[in-house]
Every structure is written in C-alpha cells, then in structure tokens.
PDB file of C-alpha atoms in Angstrom:
ATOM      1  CA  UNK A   1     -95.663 154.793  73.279  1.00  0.00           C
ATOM      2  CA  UNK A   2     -93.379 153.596  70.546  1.00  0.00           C
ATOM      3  CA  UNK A   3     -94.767 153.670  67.270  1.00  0.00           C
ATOM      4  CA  UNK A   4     -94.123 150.999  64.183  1.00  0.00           C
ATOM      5  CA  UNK A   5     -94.772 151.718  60.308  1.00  0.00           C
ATOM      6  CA  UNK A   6     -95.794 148.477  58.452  1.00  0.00           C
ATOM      7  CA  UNK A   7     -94.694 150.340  55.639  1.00  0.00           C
ATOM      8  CA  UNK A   8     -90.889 150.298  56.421  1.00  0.00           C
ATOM      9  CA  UNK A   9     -90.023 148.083  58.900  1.00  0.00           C
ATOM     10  CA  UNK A  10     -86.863 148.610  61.312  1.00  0.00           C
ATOM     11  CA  UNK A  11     -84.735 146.016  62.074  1.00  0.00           C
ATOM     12  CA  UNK A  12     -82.384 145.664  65.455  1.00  0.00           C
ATOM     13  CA  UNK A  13     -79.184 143.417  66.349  1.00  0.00           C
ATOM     14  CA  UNK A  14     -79.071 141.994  69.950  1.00  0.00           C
ATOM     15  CA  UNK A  15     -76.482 142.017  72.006  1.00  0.00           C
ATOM     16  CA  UNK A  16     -74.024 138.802  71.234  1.00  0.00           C
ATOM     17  CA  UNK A  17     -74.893 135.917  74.091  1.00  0.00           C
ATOM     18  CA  UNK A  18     -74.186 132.083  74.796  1.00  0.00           C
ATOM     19  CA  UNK A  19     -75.407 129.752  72.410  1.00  0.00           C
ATOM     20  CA  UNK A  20     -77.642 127.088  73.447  1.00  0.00           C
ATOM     21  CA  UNK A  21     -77.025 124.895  71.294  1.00  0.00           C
ATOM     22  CA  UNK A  22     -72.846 125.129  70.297  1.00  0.00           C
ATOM     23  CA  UNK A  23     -70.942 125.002  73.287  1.00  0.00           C
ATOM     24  CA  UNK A  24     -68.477 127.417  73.771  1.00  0.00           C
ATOM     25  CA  UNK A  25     -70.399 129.743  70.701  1.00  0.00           C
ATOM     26  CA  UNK A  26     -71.918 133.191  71.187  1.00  0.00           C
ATOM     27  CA  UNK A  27     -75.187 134.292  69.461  1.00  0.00           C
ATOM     28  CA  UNK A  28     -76.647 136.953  67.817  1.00  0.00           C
ATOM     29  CA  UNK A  29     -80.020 137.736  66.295  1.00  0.00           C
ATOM     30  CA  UNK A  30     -81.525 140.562  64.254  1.00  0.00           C
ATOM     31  CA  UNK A  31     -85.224 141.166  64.668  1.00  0.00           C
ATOM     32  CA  UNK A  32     -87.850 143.208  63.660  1.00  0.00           C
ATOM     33  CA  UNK A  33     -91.728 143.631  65.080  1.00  0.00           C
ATOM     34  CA  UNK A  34     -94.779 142.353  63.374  1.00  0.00           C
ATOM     35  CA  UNK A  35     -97.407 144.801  63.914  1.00  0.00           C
ATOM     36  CA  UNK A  36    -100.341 146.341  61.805  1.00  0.00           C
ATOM     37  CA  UNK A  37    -102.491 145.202  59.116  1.00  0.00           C
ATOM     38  CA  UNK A  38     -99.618 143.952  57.116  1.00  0.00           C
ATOM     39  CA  UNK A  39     -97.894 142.030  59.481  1.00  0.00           C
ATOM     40  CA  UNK A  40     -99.665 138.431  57.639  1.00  0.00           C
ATOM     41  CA  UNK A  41     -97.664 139.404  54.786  1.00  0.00           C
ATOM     42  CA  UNK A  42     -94.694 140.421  56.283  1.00  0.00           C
ATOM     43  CA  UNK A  43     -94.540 137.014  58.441  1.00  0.00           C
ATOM     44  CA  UNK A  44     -94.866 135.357  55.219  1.00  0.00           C
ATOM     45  CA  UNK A  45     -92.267 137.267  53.263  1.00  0.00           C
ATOM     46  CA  UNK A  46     -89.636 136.966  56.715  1.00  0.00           C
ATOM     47  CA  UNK A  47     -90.207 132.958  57.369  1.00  0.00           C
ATOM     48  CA  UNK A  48     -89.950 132.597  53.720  1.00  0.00           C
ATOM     49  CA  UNK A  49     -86.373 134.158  54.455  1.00  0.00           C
ATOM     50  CA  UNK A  50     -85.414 132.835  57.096  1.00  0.00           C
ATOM     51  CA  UNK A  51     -87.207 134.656  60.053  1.00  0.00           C
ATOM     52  CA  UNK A  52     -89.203 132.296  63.151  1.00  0.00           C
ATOM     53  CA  UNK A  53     -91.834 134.366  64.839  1.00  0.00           C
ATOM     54  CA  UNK A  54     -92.175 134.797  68.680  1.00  0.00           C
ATOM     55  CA  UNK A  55     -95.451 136.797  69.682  1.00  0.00           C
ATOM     56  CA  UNK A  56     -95.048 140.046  67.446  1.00  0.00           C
ATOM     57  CA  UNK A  57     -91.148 139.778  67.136  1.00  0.00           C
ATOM     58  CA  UNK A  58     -89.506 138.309  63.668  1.00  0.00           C
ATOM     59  CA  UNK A  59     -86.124 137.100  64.501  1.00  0.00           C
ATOM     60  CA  UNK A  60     -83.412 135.227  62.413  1.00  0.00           C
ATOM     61  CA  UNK A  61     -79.666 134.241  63.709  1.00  0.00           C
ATOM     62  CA  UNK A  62     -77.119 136.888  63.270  1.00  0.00           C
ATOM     63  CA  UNK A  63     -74.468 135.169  64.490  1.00  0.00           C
ATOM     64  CA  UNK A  64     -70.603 136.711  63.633  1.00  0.00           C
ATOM     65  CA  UNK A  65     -68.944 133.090  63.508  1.00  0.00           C
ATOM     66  CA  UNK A  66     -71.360 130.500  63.052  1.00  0.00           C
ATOM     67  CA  UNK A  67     -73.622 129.760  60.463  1.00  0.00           C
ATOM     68  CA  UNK A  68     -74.921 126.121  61.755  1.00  0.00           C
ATOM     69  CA  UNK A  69     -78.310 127.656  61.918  1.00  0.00           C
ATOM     70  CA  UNK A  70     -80.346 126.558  58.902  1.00  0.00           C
ATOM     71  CA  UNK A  71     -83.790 127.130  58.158  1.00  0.00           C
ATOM     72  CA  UNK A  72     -85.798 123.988  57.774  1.00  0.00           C
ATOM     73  CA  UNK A  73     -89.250 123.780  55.717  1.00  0.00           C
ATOM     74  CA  UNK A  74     -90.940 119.879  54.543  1.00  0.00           C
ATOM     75  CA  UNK A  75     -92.151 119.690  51.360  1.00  0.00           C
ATOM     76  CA  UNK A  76     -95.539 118.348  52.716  1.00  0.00           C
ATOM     77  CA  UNK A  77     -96.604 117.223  48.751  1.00  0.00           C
ATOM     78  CA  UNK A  78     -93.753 114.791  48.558  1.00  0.00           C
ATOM     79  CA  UNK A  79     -93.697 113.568  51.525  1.00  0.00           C
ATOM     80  CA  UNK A  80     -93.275 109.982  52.752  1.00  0.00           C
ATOM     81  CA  UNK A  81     -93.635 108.585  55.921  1.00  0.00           C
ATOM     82  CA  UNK A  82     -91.205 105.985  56.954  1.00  0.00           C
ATOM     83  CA  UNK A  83     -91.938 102.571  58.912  1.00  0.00           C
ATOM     84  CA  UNK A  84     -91.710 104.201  61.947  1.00  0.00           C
ATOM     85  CA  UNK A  85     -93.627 106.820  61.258  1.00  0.00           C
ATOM     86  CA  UNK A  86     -96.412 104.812  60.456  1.00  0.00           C
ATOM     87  CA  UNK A  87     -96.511 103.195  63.290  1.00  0.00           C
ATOM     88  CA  UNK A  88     -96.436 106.824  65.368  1.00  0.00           C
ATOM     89  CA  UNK A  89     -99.429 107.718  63.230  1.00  0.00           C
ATOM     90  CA  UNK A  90    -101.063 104.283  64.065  1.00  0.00           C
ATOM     91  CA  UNK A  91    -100.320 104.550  68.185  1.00  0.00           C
ATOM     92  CA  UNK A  92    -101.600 107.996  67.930  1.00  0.00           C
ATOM     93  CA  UNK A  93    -105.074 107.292  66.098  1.00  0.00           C
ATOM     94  CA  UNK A  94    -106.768 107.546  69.385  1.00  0.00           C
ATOM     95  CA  UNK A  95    -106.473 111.424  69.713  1.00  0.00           C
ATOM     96  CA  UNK A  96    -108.158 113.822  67.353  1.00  0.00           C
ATOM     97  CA  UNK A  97    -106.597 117.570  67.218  1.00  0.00           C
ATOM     98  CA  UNK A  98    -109.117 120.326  66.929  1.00  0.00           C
ATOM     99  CA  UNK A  99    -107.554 123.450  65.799  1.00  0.00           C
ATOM    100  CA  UNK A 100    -109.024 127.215  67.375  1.00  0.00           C
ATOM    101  CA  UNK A 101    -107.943 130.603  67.111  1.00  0.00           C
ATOM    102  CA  UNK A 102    -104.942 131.545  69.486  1.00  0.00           C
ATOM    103  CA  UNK A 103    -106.474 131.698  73.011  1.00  0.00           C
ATOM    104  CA  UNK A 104    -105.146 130.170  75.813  1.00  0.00           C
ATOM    105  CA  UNK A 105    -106.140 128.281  79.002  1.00  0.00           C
ATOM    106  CA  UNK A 106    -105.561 127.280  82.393  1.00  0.00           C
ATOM    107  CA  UNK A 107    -105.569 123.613  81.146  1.00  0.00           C
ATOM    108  CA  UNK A 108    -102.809 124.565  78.293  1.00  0.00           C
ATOM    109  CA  UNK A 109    -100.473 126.600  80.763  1.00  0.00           C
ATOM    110  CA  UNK A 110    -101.199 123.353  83.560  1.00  0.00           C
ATOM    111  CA  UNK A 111     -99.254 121.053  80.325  1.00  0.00           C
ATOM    112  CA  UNK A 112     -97.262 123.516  79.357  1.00  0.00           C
ATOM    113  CA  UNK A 113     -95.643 123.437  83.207  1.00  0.00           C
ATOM    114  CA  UNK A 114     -95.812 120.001  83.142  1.00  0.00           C
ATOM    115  CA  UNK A 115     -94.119 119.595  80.101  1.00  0.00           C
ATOM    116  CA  UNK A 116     -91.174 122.596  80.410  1.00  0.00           C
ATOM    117  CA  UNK A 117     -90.667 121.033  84.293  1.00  0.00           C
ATOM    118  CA  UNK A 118     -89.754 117.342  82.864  1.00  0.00           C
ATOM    119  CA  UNK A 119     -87.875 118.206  79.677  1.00  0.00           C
ATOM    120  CA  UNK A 120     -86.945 121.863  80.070  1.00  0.00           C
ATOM    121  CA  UNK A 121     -86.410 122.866  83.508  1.00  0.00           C
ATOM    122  CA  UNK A 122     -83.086 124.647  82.662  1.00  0.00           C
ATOM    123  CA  UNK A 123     -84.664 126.545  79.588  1.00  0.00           C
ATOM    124  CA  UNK A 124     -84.820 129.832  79.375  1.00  0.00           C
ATOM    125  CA  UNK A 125     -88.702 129.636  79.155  1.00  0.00           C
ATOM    126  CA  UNK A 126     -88.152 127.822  82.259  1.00  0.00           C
ATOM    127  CA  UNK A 127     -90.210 130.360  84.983  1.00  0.00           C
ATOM    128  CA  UNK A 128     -92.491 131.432  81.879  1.00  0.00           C
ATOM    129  CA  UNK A 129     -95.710 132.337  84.674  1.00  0.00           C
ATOM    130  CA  UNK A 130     -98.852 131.962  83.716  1.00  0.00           C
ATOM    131  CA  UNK A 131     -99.287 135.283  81.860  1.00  0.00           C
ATOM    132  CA  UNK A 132     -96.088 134.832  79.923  1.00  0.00           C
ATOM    133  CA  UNK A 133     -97.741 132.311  78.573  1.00  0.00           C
ATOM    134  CA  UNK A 134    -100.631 133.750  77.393  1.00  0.00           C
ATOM    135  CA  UNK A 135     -98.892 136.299  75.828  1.00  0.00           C
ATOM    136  CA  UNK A 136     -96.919 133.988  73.541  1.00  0.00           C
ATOM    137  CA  UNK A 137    -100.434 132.495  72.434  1.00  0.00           C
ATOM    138  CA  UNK A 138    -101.880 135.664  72.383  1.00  0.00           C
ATOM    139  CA  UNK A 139     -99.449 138.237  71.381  1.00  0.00           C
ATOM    140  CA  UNK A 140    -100.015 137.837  67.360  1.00  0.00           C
ATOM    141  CA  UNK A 141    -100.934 140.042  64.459  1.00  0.00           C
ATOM    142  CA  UNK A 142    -100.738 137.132  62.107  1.00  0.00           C
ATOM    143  CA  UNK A 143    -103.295 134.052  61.383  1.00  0.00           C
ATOM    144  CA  UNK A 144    -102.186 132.061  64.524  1.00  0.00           C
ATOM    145  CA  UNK A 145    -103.794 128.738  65.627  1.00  0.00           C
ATOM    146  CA  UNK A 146    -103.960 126.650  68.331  1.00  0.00           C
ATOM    147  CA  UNK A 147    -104.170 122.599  68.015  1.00  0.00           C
ATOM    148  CA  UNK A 148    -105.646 120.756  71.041  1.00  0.00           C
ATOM    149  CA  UNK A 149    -104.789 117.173  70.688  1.00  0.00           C
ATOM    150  CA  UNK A 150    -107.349 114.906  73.092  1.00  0.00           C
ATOM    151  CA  UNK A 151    -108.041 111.820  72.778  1.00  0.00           C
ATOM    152  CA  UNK A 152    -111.113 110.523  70.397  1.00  0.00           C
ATOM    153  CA  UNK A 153    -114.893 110.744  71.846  1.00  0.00           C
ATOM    154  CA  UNK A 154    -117.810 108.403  71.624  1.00  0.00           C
ATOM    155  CA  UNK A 155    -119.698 111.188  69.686  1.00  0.00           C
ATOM    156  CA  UNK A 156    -116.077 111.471  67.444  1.00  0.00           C
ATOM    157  CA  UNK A 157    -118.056 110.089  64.114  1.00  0.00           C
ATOM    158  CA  UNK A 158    -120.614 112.488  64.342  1.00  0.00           C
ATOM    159  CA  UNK A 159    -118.793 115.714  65.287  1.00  0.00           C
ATOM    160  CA  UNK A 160    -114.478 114.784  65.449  1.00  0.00           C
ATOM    161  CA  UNK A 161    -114.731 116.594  69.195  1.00  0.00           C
ATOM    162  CA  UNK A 162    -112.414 114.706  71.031  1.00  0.00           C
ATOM    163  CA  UNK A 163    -113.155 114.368  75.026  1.00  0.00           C
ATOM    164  CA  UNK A 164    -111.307 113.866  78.174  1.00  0.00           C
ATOM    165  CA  UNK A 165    -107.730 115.364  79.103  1.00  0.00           C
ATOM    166  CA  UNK A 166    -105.799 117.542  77.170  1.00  0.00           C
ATOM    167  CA  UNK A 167    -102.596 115.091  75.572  1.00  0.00           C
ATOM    168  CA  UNK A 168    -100.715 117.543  73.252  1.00  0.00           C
ATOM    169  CA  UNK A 169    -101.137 120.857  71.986  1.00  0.00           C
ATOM    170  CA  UNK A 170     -99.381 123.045  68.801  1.00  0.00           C
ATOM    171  CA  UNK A 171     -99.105 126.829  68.414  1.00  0.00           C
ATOM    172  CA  UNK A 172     -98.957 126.869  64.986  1.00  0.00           C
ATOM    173  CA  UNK A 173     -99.154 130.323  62.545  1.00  0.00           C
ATOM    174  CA  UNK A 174    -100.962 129.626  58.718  1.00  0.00           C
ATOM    175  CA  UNK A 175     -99.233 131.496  55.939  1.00  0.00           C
ATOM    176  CA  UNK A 176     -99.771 131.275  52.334  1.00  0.00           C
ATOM    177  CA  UNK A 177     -97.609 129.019  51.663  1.00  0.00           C
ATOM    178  CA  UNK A 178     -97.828 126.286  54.405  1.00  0.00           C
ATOM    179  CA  UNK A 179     -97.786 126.175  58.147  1.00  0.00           C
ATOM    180  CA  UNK A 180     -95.231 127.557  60.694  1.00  0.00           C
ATOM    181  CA  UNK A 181     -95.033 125.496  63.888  1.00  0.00           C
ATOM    182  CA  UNK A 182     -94.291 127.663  66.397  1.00  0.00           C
ATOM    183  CA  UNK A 183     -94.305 126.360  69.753  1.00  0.00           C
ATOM    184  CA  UNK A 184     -95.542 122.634  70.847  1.00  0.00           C
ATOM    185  CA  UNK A 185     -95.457 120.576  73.853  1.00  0.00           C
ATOM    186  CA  UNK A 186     -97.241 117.563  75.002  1.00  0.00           C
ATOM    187  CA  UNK A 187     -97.720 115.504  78.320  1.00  0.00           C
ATOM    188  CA  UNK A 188     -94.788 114.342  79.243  1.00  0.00           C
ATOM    189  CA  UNK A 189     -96.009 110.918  80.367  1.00  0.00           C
ATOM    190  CA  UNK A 190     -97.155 109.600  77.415  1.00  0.00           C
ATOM    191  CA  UNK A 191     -93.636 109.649  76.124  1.00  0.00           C
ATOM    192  CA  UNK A 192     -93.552 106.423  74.011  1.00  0.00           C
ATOM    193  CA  UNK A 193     -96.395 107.845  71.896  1.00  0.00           C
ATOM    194  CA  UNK A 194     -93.676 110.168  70.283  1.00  0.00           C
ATOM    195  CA  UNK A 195     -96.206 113.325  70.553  1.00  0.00           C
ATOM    196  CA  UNK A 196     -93.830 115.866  68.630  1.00  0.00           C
ATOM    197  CA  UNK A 197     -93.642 113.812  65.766  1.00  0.00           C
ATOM    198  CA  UNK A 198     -96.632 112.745  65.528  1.00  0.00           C
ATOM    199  CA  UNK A 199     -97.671 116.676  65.878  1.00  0.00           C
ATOM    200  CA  UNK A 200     -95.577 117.016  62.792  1.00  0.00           C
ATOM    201  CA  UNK A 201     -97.406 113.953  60.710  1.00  0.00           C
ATOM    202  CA  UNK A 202    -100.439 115.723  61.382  1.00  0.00           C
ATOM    203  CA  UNK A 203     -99.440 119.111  60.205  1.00  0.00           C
ATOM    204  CA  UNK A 204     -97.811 117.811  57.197  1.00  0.00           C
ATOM    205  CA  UNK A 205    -101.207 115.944  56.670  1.00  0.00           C
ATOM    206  CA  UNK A 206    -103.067 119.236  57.340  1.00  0.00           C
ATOM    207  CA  UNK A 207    -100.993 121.636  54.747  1.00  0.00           C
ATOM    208  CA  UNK A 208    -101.326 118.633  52.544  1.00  0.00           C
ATOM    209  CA  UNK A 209    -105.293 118.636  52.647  1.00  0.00           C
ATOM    210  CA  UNK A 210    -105.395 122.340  52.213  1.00  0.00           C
ATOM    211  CA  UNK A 211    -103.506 122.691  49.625  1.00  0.00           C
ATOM    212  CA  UNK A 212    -100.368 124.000  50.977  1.00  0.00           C
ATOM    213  CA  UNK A 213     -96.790 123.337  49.828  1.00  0.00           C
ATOM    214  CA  UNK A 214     -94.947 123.477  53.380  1.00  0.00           C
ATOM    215  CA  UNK A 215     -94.537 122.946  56.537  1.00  0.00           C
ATOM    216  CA  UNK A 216     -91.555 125.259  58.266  1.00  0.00           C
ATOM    217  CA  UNK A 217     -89.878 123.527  61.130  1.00  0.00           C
ATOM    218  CA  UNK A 218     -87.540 126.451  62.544  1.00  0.00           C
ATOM    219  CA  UNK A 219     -83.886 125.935  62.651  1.00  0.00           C
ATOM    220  CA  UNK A 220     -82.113 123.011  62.049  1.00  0.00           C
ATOM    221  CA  UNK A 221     -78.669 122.984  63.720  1.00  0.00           C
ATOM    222  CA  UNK A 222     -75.991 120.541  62.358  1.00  0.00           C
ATOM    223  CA  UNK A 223     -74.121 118.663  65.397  1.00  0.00           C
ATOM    224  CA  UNK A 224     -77.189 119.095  67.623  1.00  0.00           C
ATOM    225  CA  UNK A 225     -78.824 116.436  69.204  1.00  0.00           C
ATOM    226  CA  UNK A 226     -81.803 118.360  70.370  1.00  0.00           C
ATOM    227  CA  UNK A 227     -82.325 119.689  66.755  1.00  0.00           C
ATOM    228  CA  UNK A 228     -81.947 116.307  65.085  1.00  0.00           C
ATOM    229  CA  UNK A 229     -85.511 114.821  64.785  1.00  0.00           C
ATOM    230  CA  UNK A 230     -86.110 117.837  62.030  1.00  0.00           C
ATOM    231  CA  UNK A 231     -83.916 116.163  59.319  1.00  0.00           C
ATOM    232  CA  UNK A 232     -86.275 112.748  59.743  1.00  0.00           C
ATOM    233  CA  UNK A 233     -89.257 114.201  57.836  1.00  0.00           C
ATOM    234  CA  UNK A 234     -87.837 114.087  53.772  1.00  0.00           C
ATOM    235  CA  UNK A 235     -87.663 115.146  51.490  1.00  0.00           C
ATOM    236  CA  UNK A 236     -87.822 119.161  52.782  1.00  0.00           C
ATOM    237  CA  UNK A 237     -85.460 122.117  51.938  1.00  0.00           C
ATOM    238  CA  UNK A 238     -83.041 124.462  53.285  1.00  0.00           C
ATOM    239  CA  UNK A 239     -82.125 128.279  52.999  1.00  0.00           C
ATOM    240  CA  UNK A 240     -78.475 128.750  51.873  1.00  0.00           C
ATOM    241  CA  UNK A 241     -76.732 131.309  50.268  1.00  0.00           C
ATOM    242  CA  UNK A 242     -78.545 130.410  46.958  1.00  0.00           C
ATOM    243  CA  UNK A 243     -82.019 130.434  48.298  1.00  0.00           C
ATOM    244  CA  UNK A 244     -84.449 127.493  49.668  1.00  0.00           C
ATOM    245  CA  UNK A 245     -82.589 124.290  48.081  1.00  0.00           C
ATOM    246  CA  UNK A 246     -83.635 120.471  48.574  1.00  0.00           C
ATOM    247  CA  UNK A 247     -82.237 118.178  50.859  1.00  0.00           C
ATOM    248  CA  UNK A 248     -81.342 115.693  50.621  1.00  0.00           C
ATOM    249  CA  UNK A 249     -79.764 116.903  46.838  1.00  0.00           C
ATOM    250  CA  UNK A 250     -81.236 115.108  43.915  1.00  0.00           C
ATOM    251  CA  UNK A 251     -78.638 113.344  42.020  1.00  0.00           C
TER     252      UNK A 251
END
C-alpha cells in the first residue's frame, strides 16, 4: 500500500496525450493526491492556484506548447445577471436544489447515463459504470456536496423539500473562499430550461448568501466552443502569470 504525507506533498507529470479541446494539440498535466486531514486546506491552497479536483487527485494543465488553459473563478459579490439570465432564473423557479453530503444513488447514476449518452457519448467518461460513478462522488477528503435539483413540492413553504423526479444535480466541493463546481449534469430533455446555467445562478446565489467571494468554474479555454458559456457570468477573474486578475480589465 502506497503511502502519502500531507506534510509534503509529491507531485507527478503524465504522459503527453491528445487534447480534447485544440485539435491537433497534445496535453499534459501534473497532479498530486489529496489525502489526510489536511487535504481541505491543500484543495484550497491548489484551486486557488490553479488546480481542479477529481476524487482525491489535484490536477492542473502542464501542457509544453499551449497555454489556452485558464483558470476561471466569478466574483459572486459583483455579480450581475444579464436579461437572459433572468429569465433562466425565472423558467427555473419551479425546482428547488437541496444540497447533502457526497453520496450517491441509483437515481443520480440513472441521469448521469442519461445525460453522458445524449451529450457525451464520445467522452472519455463515456462507459463510466455504475461504481465509477460513485467513486467520483465518493472518493473525497475535502468538504464535498451534492445538489439535487427537483422540482418544488406542495409542502415547499413549509420545509423547501422539493418532490417528484430528479431534474439536475451538482457535485460541488466548499472551500474557504467560495465554491468549486466540480462535476454537473442534468436531464437532457429539459434542454430549453438551460440547466447548467441556471446551476451556476444558483451557486453564485449560494456563495453569495454565505458569505463567500467565489465561485471557481474550471478551465476556460480560448477558441473553444464547449468552454464558452464560462466567460458569460462577469465580472470573474483569471490566473495569469501575475496571479488571479479581472476580466474583463477595468479601464
């Protein structure tokens, strides 16, 4: 059995591999595990420098010729919503999210299927089983949540338990400094109710309420289409060579 100091983490470089998202590009990562008592703190101190979490691994791009991978966070204070966003919020104010600690379910890995079969069948989580995917809920030494999203109950006023089938649901890890989405996915029928960004209006809302500065989005990636929805929710900031710096610029 390997063995991990929290004290000293060690860090390792994968083996270069096709990029998903650059045609023609090769990537790289460096990663490290997050294991023990400090791993909280660690998580914090890696997404605050660049680092997304998948079960107990800390990764960050490592590529040797690209840099188009740019760490995204909202500055959930400031934050606006547009027009449109509004109106997401509005068709969405049927469905109440209850947030639990990080177990899963057959009714979460049923969606999750659903949704990876529609909109990700070529993904590499693509043949993620049903144990694969209760490791990535599971498989956490930080403060990870889980966000059920279900549409509102006749009982909502009394209790905000939301009833019937499960619509949307967030893997989401709280640090102490905002909130990390990790991994969401929704039903993939109810497309025109724009369920990922309304899963982002509602954790912007809930770092606002508790009093957190930020909401980290992952990686942006400038060119890709997949990855362009995260520069809608201003103002936020990216990690450059001179640290976490707003965007867009203040003039």
């Amino acid at each position: 059995m390997t063995h991990h100091t929290t004290q000293s983490p060690q860090f390792f470089l994968t083996a270069p591999s096709p990029c998903p998202y650059i045609e023609g590009q090769f990537e790289r990562k460096v990663f490290t595990h997050l294991v023990g008592d400090k791993a909280p703190e660690m998580n914090d101190l890696l997404t605050q420098g660049g680092f997304r979490r998948s079960q107990n691994i800390a990764y960050r791009p490592a590529c040797e010729s690209c840099r188009a991978c740019v760490s995204v966070r909202i500055l959930a204070g400031e934050f606006q919503a547009t027009k449109n966003m509004r109106r997401v919020i509005q068709r969405n104010s049927d469905l109440i999210g209850a947030m639990h600690d990080a177990e899963p379910s057959t009714e979460q890995y049923s969606l999750f299927r659903r949704y990876l079969d529609a909109r990700h069948r070529k993904g590499g989580m693509s043949d993620m089983t049903v144990l694969d995917y209760a490791m990535m809920v599971e498989d956490t030494h930080v403060d990870t949540k889980i966000i059920e999203y279900r549409k509102r109950g006749p009982d909502s006023f009394i209790t905000g338990r939301g009833q019937g089938e499960l619509i949307a649901v967030a893997l989401s890890d709280k640090m102490a400094d905002g909130l990390s989405m990790v991994y969401s996915y929704f039903n993939p029928d109810f497309e025109d109710r724009s369920l990922g960004t309304f899963m982002i209006l509602d954790h912007i809302a809930r770092a606002r309420a508790a009093g957190l500065p930020h909401v980290y989005l992952g990686y942006w990636v400038n060119g890709s289409r997949k990855m362009s929805y995260k520069v809608r929710f201003m103002p936020q900031e990216h990690l450059g060579p001179r640290g976490w710096e707003r965007f867009p610029p203040q003039t």
